[in-house]
């Protein structure tokens, strides 16, 4: 068997699927034998779609919009900061308990602090 034949068979076993919002529900799938162009995958990423790469039945990679990747990195950074997560949980508990201030109250408090500092 020629090397090119094996590579061709492997390529024909790769499938691409586009996911809308949830990775469990593909909105679009492309089989490798359809020879999808990278330009189409890039267009879909530009529209905010993630494209899953399926090789021989296994999900091996994703092409995601760069903004989505940035959001994922930020989420990881936030969740890695235990003090920040604790502060967020306390803030949410305060909001649920009604311990909140209106924008007007915050503005008035800031103005009063500025006057006190002068």
Short mmCIF file of C-alpha atoms in Angstrom, two decimals:
data_model
loop_
_atom_site.label_atom_id
_atom_site.label_comp_id
_atom_site.label_asym_id
_atom_site.label_seq_id
_atom_site.Cartn_x
_atom_site.Cartn_y
_atom_site.Cartn_z
CA UNK A 1 0.00 0.00 0.00
CA UNK A 2 1.33 3.43 -0.91
CA UNK A 3 1.74 6.10 1.78
CA UNK A 4 -0.61 8.40 -0.13
CA UNK A 5 -3.34 5.72 -0.08
CA UNK A 6 -3.17 5.39 3.72
CA UNK A 7 -3.22 9.16 4.17
CA UNK A 8 -6.18 9.41 1.83
CA UNK A 9 -8.10 6.78 3.79
CA UNK A 10 -7.32 8.56 7.09
CA UNK A 11 -8.45 11.90 5.63
CA UNK A 12 -11.71 10.36 4.43
CA UNK A 13 -12.46 9.28 8.01
CA UNK A 14 -12.34 12.84 9.36
CA UNK A 15 -15.62 14.70 9.80
CA UNK A 16 -16.21 18.31 10.84
CA UNK A 17 -19.31 19.42 12.74
CA UNK A 18 -20.36 23.00 13.51
CA UNK A 19 -21.91 23.56 16.93
CA UNK A 20 -24.25 26.42 17.78
CA UNK A 21 -23.87 27.38 21.44
CA UNK A 22 -23.81 23.86 22.84
CA UNK A 23 -21.15 21.32 21.98
CA UNK A 24 -23.71 18.53 22.20
CA UNK A 25 -25.87 19.70 19.29
CA UNK A 26 -24.09 20.13 15.96
CA UNK A 27 -25.73 22.58 13.60
CA UNK A 28 -23.61 21.59 10.62
CA UNK A 29 -21.38 18.65 9.77
CA UNK A 30 -18.90 18.18 6.95
CA UNK A 31 -17.30 14.86 6.07
CA UNK A 32 -13.67 14.89 5.03
CA UNK A 33 -14.54 13.19 1.77
CA UNK A 34 -16.53 16.35 0.92
CA UNK A 35 -13.17 18.20 1.02
CA UNK A 36 -14.31 21.20 3.12
CA UNK A 37 -12.35 24.35 2.48
CA UNK A 38 -10.75 26.13 5.41
CA UNK A 39 -12.36 29.32 4.08
CA UNK A 40 -15.82 27.92 4.97
CA UNK A 41 -14.67 26.90 8.43
CA UNK A 42 -13.18 30.37 8.97
CA UNK A 43 -16.44 32.00 7.78
CA UNK A 44 -18.38 29.94 10.30
CA UNK A 45 -15.96 30.88 13.09
CA UNK A 46 -16.35 34.54 12.10
CA UNK A 47 -20.12 34.11 12.57
CA UNK A 48 -19.50 32.80 16.10
CA UNK A 49 -19.85 29.09 15.36
CA UNK A 50 -17.53 26.44 16.77
CA UNK A 51 -16.47 23.63 14.44
CA UNK A 52 -15.78 20.22 15.97
CA UNK A 53 -13.25 17.99 14.23
CA UNK A 54 -14.19 14.32 14.39
CA UNK A 55 -11.51 11.82 13.28
CA UNK A 56 -12.35 8.13 13.02
CA UNK A 57 -15.34 8.68 15.32
CA UNK A 58 -13.38 10.56 18.00
CA UNK A 59 -13.80 14.26 18.80
CA UNK A 60 -10.16 15.34 18.45
CA UNK A 61 -10.23 19.13 18.15
CA UNK A 62 -12.35 22.26 17.89
CA UNK A 63 -12.05 25.40 15.79
CA UNK A 64 -13.56 28.14 17.94
CA UNK A 65 -14.03 31.87 17.39
CA UNK A 66 -11.17 33.78 19.02
CA UNK A 67 -13.61 35.74 21.19
CA UNK A 68 -14.94 32.47 22.60
CA UNK A 69 -11.42 31.30 23.36
CA UNK A 70 -10.74 34.61 25.15
CA UNK A 71 -13.91 34.14 27.24
CA UNK A 72 -12.85 30.59 28.15
CA UNK A 73 -9.41 31.80 29.25
CA UNK A 74 -11.01 34.54 31.37
CA UNK A 75 -13.41 32.03 32.95
CA UNK A 76 -10.52 29.74 33.85
CA UNK A 77 -8.61 32.69 35.31
CA UNK A 78 -11.59 33.78 37.44
CA UNK A 79 -12.42 30.27 38.64
CA UNK A 80 -8.76 29.71 39.56
CA UNK A 81 -8.90 32.68 41.98
CA UNK A 82 -10.56 31.23 45.10
CA UNK A 83 -10.80 34.62 46.82
CA UNK A 84 -12.55 36.16 43.81
CA UNK A 85 -14.97 33.21 43.57
CA UNK A 86 -15.76 33.59 47.28
CA UNK A 87 -16.39 37.35 46.77
CA UNK A 88 -18.68 36.61 43.80
CA UNK A 89 -20.64 34.06 45.83
CA UNK A 90 -21.04 36.55 48.69
CA UNK A 91 -22.21 39.24 46.25
CA UNK A 92 -24.78 36.90 44.73
CA UNK A 93 -26.02 35.95 48.21
CA UNK A 94 -26.33 39.67 49.07
CA UNK A 95 -28.31 40.30 45.86
CA UNK A 96 -30.67 37.37 46.57
CA UNK A 97 -31.20 38.68 50.11
CA UNK A 98 -32.01 42.15 48.81
CA UNK A 99 -28.85 43.74 50.21
CA UNK A 100 -28.25 45.92 47.15
CA UNK A 101 -27.91 49.62 46.37
CA UNK A 102 -29.35 51.56 43.44
CA UNK A 103 -27.06 53.39 41.03
CA UNK A 104 -28.33 56.66 42.52
CA UNK A 105 -27.39 55.56 46.04
CA UNK A 106 -23.90 54.55 44.91
CA UNK A 107 -23.42 57.87 43.07
CA UNK A 108 -24.55 59.83 46.14
CA UNK A 109 -22.18 57.84 48.37
CA UNK A 110 -19.24 58.46 46.01
CA UNK A 111 -20.05 62.17 45.84
CA UNK A 112 -20.19 62.37 49.64
CA UNK A 113 -16.81 60.59 49.91
CA UNK A 114 -15.27 63.02 47.42
CA UNK A 115 -16.50 66.01 49.40
CA UNK A 116 -15.20 64.46 52.63
CA UNK A 117 -11.75 63.95 51.04
CA UNK A 118 -11.47 67.63 49.99
#
